[in-house]
Short mmCIF file of N, CA and C and ligand atoms in Angstrom, two decimals:
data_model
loop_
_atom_site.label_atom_id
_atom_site.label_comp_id
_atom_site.label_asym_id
_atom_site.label_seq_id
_atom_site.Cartn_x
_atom_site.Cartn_y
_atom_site.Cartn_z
N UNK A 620 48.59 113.31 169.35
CA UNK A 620 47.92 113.27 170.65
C UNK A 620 48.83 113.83 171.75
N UNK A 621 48.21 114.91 172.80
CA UNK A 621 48.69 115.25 173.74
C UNK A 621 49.53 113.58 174.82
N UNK A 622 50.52 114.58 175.46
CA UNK A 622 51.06 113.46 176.46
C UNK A 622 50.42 112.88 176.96
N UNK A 623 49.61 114.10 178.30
CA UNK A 623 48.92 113.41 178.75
C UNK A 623 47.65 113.09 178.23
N UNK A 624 47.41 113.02 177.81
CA UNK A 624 46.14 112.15 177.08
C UNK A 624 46.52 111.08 176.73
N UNK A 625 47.54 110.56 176.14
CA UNK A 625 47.81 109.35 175.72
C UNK A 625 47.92 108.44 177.10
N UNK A 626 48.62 109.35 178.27
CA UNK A 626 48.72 108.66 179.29
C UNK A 626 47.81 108.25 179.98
N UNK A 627 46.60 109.04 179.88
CA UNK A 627 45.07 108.83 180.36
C UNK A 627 44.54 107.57 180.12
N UNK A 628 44.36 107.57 178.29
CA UNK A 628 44.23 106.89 177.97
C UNK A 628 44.47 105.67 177.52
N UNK A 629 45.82 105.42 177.92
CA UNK A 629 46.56 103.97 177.84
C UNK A 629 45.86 102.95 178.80
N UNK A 630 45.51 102.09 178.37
CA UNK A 630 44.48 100.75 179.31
C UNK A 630 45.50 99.26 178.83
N UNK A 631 45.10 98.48 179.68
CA UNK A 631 46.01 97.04 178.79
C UNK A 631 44.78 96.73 178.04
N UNK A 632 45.19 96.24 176.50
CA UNK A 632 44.10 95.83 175.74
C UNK A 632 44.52 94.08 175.80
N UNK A 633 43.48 93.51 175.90
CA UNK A 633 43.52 92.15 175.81
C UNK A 633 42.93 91.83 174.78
N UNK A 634 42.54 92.44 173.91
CA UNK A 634 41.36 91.87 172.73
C UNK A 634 41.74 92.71 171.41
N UNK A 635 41.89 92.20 170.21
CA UNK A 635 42.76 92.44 169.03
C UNK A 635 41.98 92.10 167.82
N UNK A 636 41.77 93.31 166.72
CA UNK A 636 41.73 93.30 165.43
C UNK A 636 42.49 92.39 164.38
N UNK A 637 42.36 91.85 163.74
CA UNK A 637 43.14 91.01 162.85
C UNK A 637 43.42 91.84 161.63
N UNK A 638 44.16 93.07 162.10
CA UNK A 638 44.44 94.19 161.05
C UNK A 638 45.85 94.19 161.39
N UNK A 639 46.89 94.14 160.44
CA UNK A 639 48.18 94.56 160.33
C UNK A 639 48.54 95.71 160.78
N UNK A 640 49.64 96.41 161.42
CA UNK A 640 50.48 97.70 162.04
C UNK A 640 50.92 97.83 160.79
N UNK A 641 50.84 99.12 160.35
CA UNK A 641 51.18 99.51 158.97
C UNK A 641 52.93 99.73 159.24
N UNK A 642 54.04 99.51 158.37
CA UNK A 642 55.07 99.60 159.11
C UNK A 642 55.70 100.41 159.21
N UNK A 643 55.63 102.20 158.58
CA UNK A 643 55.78 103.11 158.94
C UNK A 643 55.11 103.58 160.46
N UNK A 644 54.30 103.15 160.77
CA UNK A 644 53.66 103.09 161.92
C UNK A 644 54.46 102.48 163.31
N UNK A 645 54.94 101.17 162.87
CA UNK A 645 55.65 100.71 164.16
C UNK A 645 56.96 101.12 163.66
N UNK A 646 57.60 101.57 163.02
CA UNK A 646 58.84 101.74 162.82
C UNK A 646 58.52 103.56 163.77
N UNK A 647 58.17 103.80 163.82
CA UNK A 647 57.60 105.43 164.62
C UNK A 647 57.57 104.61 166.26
N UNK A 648 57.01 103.94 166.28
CA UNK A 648 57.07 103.12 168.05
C UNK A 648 57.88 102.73 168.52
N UNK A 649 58.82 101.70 167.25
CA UNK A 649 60.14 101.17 167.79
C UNK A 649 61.32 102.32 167.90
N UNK A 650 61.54 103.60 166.98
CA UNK A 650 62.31 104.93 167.39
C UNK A 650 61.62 105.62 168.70
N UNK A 651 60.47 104.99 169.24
CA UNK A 651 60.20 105.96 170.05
C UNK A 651 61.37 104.94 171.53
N UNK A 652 60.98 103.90 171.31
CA UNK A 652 61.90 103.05 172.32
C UNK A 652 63.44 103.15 172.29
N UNK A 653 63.63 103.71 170.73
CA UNK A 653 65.60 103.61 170.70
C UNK A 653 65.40 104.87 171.30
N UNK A 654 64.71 106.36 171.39
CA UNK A 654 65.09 107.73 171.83
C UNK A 654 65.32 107.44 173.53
N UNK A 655 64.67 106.29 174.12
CA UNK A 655 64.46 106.41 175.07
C UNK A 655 66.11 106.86 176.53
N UNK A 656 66.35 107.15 177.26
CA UNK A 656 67.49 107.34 178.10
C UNK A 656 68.04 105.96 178.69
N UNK A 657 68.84 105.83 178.87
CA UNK A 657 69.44 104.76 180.03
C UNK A 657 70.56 104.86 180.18
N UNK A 658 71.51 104.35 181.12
CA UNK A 658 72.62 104.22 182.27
C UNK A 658 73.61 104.76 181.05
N UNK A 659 74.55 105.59 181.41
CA UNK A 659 75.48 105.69 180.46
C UNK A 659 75.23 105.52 179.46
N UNK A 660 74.10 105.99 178.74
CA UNK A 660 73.73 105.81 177.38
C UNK A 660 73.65 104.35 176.91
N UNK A 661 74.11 103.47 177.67
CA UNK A 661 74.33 102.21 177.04
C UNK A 661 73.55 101.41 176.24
N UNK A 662 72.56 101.78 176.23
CA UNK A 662 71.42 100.94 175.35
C UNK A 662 71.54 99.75 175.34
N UNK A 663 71.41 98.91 176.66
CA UNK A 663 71.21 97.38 176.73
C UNK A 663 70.69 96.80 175.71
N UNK A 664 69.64 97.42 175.32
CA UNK A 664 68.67 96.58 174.63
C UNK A 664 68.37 95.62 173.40
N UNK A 665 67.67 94.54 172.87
CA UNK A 665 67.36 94.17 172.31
C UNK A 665 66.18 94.51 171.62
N UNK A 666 65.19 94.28 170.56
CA UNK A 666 63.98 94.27 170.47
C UNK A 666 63.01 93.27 169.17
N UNK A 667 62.75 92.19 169.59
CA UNK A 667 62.15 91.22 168.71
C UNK A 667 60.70 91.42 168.81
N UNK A 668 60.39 91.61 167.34
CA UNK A 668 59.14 92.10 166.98
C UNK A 668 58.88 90.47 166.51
N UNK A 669 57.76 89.99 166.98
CA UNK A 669 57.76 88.61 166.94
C UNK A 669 55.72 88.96 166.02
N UNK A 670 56.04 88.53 164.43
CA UNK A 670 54.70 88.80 163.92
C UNK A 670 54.00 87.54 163.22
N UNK A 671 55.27 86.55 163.52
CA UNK A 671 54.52 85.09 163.01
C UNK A 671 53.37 84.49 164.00
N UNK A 672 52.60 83.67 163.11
CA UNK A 672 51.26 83.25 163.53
C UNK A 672 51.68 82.11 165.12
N UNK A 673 52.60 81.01 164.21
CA UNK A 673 52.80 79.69 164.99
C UNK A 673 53.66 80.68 166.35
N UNK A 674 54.57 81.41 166.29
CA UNK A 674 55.50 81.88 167.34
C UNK A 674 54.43 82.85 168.35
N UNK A 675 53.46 83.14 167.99
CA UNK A 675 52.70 83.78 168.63
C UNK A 675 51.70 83.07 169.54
N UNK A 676 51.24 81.90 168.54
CA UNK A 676 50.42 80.95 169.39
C UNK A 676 51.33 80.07 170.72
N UNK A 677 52.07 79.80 170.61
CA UNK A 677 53.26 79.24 171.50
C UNK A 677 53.66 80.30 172.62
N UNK A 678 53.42 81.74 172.43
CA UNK A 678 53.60 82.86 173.63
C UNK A 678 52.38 82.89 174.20
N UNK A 679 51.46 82.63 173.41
CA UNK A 679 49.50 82.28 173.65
C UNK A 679 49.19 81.52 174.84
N UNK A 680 50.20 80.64 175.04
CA UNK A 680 50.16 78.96 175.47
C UNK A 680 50.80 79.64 177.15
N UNK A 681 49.74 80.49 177.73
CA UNK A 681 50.28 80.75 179.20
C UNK A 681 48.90 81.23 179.80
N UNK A 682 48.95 81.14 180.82
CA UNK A 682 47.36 81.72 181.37
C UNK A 682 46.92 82.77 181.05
N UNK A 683 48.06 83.73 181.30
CA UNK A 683 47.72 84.80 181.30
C UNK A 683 47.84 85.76 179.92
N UNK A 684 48.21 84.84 179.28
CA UNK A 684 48.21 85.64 177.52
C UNK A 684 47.79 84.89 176.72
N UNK A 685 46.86 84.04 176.48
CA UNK A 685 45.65 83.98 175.60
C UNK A 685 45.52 84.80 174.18
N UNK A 686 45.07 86.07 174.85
CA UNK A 686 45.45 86.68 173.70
C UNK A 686 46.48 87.62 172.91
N UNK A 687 47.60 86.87 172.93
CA UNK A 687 48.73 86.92 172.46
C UNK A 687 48.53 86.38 170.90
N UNK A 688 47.27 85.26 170.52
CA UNK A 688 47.43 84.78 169.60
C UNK A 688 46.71 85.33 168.82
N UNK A 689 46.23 86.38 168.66
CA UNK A 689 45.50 87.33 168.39
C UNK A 689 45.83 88.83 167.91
N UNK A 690 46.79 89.00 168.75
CA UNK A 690 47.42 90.51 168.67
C UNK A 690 48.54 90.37 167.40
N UNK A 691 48.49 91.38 166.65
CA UNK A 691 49.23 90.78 165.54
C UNK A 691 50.65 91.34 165.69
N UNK A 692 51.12 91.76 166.91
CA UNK A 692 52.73 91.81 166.89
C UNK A 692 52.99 91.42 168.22
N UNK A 693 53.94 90.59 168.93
CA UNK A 693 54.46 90.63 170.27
C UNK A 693 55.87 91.58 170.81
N UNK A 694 56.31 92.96 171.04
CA UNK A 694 57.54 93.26 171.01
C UNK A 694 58.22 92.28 172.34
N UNK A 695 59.05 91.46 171.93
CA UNK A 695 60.08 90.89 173.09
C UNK A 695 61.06 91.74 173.54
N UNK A 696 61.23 92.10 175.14
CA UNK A 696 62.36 93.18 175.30
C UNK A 696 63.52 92.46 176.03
N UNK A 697 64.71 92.70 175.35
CA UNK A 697 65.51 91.89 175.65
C UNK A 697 67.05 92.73 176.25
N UNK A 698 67.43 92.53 177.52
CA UNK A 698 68.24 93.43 178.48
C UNK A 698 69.93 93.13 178.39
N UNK A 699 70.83 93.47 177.98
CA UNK A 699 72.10 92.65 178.29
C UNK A 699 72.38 92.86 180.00
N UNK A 700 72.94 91.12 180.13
CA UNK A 700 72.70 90.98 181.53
C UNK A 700 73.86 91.60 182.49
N UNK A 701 74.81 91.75 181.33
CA UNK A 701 76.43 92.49 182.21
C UNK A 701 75.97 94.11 182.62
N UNK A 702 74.95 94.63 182.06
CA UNK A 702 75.12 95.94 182.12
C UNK A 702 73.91 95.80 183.48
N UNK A 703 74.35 96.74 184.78
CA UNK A 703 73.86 97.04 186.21
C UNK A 703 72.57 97.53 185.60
N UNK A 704 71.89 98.31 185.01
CA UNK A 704 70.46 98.88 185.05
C UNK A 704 69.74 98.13 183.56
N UNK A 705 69.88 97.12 183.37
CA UNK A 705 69.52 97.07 182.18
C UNK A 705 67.97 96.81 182.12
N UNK A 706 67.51 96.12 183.19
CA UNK A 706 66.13 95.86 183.39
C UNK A 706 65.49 97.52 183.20
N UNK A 707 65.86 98.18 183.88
CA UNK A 707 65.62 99.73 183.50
C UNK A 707 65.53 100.23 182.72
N UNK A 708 65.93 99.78 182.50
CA UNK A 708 66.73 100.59 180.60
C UNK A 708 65.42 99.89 179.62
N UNK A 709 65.37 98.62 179.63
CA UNK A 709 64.64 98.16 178.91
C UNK A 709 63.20 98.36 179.07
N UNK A 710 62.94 98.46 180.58
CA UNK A 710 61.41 98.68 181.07
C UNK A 710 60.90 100.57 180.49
N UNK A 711 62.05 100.57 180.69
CA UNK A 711 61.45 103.06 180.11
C UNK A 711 61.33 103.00 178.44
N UNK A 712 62.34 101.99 178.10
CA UNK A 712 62.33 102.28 176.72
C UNK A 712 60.80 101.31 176.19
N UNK A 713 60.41 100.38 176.79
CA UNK A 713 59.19 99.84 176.30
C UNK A 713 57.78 100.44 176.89
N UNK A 714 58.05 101.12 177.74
CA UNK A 714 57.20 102.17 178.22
C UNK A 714 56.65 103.50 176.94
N UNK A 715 58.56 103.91 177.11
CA UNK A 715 58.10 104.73 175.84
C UNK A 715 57.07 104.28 174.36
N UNK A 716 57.34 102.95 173.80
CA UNK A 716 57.05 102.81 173.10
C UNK A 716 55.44 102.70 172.92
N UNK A 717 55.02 102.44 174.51
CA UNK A 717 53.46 102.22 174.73
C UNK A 717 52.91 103.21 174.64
N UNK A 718 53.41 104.28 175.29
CA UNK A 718 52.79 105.76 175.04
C UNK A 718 53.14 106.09 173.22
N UNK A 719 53.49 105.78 172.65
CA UNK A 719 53.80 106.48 171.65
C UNK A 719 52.85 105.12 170.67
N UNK A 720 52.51 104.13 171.25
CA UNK A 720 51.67 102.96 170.60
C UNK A 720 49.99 103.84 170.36
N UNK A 721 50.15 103.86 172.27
CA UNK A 721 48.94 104.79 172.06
C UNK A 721 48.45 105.86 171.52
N UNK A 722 49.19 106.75 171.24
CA UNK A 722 49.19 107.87 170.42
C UNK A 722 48.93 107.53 168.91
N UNK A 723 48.99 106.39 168.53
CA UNK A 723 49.01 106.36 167.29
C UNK A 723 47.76 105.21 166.56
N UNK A 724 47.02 105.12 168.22
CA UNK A 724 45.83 104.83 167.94
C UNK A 724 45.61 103.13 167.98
N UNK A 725 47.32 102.32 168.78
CA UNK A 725 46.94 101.59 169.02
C UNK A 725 47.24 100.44 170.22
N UNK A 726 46.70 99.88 170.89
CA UNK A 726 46.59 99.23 172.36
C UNK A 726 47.48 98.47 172.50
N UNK A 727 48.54 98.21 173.67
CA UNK A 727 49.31 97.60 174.12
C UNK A 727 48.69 96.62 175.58
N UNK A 728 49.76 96.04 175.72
CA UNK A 728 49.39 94.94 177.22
C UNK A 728 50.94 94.20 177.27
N UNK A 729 51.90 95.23 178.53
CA UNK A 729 52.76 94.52 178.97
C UNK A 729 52.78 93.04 179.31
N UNK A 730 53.69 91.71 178.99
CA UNK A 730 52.97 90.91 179.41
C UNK A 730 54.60 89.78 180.61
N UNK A 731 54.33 89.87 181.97
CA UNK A 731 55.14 88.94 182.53
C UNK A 731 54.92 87.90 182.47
N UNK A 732 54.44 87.18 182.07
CA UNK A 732 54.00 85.76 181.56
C UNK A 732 54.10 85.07 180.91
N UNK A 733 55.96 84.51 181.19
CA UNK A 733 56.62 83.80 179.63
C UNK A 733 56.92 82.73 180.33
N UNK A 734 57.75 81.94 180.07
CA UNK A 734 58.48 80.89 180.00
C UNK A 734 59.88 81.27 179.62
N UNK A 735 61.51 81.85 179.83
CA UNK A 735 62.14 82.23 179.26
C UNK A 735 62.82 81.55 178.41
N UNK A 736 63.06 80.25 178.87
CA UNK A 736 63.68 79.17 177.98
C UNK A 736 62.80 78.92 176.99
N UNK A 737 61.42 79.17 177.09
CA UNK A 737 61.35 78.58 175.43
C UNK A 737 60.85 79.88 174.96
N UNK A 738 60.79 80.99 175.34
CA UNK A 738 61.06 82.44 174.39
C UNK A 738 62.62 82.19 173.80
N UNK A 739 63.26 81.81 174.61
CA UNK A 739 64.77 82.20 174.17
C UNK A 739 65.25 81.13 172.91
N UNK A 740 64.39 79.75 173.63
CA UNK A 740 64.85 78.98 172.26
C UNK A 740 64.05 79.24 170.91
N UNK A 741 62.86 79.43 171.29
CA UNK A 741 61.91 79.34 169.73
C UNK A 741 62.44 81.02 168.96
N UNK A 742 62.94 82.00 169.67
CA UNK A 742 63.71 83.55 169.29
C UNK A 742 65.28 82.88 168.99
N UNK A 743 65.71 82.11 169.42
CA UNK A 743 67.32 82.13 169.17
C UNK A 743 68.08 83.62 170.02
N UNK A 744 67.71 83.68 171.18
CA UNK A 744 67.94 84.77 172.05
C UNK A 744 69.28 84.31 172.44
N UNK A 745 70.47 85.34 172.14
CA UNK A 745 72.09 84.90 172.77
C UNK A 745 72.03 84.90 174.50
N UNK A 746 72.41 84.05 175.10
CA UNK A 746 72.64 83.88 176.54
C UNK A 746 73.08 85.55 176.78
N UNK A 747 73.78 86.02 176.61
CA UNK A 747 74.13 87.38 176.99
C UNK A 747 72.79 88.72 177.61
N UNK A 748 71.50 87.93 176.60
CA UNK A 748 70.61 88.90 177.52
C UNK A 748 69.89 87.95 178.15
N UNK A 749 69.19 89.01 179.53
CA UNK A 749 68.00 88.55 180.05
C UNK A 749 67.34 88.86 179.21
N UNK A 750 65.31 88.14 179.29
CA UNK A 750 64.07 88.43 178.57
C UNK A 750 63.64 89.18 179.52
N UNK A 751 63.30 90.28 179.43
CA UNK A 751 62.90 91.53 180.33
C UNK A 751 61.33 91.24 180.52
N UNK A 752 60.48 91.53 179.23
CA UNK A 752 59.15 91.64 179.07
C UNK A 752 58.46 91.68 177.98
N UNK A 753 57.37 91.23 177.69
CA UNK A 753 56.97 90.93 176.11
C UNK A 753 55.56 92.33 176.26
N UNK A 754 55.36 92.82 175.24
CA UNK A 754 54.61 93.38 174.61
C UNK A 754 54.01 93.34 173.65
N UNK A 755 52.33 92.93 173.58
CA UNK A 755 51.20 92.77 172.77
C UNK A 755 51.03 93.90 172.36
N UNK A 756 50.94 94.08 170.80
CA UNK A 756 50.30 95.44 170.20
C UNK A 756 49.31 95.09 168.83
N UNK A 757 48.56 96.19 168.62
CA UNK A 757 47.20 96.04 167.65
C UNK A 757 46.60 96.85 167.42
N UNK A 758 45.55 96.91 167.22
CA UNK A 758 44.42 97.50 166.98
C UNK A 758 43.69 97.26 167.98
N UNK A 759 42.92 97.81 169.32
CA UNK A 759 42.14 97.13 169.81
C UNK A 759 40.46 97.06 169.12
N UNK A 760 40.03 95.63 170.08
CA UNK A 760 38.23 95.62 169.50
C UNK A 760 37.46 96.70 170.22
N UNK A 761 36.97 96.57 169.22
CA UNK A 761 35.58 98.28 170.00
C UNK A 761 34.91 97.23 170.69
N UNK A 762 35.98 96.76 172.26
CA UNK A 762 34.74 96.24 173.29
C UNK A 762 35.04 96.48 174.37
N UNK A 763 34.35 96.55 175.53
CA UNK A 763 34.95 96.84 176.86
C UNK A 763 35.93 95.50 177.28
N UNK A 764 37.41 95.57 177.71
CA UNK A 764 37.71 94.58 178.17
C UNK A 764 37.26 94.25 179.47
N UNK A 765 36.19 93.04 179.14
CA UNK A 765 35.69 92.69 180.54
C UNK A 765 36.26 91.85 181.57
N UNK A 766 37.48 91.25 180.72
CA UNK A 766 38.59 90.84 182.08
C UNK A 766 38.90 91.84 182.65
N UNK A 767 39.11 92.58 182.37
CA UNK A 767 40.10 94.11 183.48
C UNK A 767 38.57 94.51 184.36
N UNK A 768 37.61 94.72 183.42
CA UNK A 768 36.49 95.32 184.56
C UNK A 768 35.98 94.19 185.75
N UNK A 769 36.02 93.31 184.85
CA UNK A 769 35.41 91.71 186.64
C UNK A 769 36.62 91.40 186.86
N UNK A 770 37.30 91.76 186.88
CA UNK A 770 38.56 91.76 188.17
C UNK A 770 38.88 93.15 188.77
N UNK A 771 38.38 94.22 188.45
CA UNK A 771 38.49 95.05 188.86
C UNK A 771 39.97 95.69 189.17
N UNK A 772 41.02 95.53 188.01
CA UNK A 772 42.50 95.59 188.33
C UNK A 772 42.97 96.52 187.69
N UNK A 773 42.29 97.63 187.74
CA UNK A 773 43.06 98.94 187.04
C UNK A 773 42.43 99.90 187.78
N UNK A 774 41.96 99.66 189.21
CA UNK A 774 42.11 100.70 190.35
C UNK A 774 43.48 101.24 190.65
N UNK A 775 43.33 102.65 191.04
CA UNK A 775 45.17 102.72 191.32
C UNK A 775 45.06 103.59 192.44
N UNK A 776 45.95 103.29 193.61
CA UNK A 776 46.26 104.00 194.96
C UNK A 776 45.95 105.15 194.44
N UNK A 777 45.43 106.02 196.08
CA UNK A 777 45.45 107.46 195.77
C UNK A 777 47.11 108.09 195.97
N UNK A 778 46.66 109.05 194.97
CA UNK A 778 48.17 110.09 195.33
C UNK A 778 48.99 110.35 196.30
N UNK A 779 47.87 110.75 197.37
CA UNK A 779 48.58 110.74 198.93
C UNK A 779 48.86 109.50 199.43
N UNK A 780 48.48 108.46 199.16
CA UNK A 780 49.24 107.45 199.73
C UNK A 780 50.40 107.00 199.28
N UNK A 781 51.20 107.27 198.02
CA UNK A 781 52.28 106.94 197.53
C UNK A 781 53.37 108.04 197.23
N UNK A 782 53.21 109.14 197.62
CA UNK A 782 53.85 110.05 197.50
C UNK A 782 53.98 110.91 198.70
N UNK A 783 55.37 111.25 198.96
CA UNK A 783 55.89 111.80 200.53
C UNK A 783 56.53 112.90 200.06
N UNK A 784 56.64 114.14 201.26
CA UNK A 784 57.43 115.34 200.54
C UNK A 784 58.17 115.28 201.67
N UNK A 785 59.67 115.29 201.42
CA UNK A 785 60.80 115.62 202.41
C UNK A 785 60.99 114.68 203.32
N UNK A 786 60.54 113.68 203.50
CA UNK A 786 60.59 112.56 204.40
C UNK A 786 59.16 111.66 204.19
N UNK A 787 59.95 110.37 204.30
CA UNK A 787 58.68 109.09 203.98
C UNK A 787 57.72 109.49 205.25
N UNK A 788 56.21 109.62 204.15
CA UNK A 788 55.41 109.78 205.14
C UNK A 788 55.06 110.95 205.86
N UNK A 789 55.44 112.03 205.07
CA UNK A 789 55.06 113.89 205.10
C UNK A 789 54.44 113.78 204.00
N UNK A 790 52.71 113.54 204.26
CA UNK A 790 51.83 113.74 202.95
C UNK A 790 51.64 114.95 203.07
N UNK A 791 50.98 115.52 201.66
CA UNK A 791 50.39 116.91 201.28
C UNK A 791 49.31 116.60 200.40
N UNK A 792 48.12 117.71 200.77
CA UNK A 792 47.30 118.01 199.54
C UNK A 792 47.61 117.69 198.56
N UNK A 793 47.10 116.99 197.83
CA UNK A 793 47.57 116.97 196.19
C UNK A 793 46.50 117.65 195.76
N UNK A 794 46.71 118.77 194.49
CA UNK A 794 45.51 118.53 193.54
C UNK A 794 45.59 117.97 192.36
N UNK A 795 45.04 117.33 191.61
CA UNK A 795 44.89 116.39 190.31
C UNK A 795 44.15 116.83 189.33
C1 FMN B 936 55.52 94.05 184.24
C2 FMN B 936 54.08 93.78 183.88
C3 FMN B 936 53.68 92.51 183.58
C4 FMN B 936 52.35 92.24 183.19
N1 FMN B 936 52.00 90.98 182.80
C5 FMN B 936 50.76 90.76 182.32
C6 FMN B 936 50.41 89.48 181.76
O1 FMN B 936 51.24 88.57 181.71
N2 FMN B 936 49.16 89.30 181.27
C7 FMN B 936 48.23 90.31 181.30
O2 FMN B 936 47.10 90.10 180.83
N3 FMN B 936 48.53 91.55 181.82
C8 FMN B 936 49.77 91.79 182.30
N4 FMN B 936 50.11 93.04 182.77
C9 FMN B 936 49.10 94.13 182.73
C10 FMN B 936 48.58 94.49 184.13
O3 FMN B 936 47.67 93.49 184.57
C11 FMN B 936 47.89 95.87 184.05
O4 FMN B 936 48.83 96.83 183.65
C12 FMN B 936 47.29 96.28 185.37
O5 FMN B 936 46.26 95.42 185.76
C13 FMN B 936 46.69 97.71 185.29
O6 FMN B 936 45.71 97.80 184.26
P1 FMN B 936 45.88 98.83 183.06
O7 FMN B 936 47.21 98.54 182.39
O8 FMN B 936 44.73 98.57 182.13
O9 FMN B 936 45.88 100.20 183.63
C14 FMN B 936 51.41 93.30 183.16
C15 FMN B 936 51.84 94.61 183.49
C16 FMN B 936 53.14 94.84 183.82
C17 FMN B 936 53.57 96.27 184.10
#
């Protein structure tokens, strides 16, 4: 799949197939996250592919991820906290991996909605990193997610309002 197309088409999926990630498949997603760049090369990162049932239902157990218990992998992204950009580092490289999720035909949903102490205890996470951000991946259901549409939360600013040329607030024509 083209770039942008994948980028088009990347949506948060909240709703999940009870079909396994074949593991040549995520092993292609998780290299897409090690290629990714950061600060001095340093590669902060961690990455816990969390595919048990009970550890999943327990990430489930938050308002806003429900269906966490459902999605049959959670990636946990995990930052070392000594290194200055690591939140960075960890946020491009799990980025990458979403675009390259999507490309391969299957739906992601960043998720800020943990608890870190008991990600860290029920993972055995070393004090040395922060928990950056968890990531739901799957198969999505052939359905419209109708949480995203009745909340209406995947409107996005226009172009000209977030983008300045040469000084904040010298808009231009865009074309798209
Ligand atoms: C850092 C971050 C944290 C998020 N946390 C959650 C979450 O905890 N639960 C959830 O359902 N969606 C979560 N989202 C998804 C956003 O709600 C979603 O990206 C946004 O509404 C735009 O919709 P779209 O991704 O379908 O384009 C998160 C997204 C980001 C980038």
């Amino acid at each position: 799949m083209e770039v942008y197309e994948a980028i088009k088409l990347r949506r948060s999926v909240r709703s999940y197939e009870q079909k396994t990630i074949p593991s040549e498949i995520l092993s292609r997603v998780l290299e897409a996250g090690r290629a990714a760049p950061s600060a001095s090369n340093n590669q902060p990162w961690h990455f816990i592919v969390v595919r048990d049932q009970e550890k999943r239902k327990i990430l489930s157990n938050r308002m806003f991820t429900r269906f966490l218990a459902e999605s049959p992998v959670v990636i946990v992204g995990c930052g070392e906290k000594n290194r200055r950009y690591h939140v960075v580092d960890v946020s491009i490289a799990m980025q990458q991996m979403v675009i390259a999720a999507t490309s391969e035909g299957l739906g992601t949903c960043w998720i800020g909605d943990f608890n870190e102490e008991t990600v860290r205890t029920m993972l055995k996470i070393p004090e040395k990193y922060n928990i950056i951000c968890l990531l739901a991946m799957g198969y999505p259901k052939e359905k419209t997610d109708l949480a995203a549409t009745l909340l209406r939360i995947r409107g996005r600013k226009k172009l000209e309002n977030i983008v300045s040329f040469d000084e904040y607030g010298k808009h231009e024509k865009l074309l798209s």
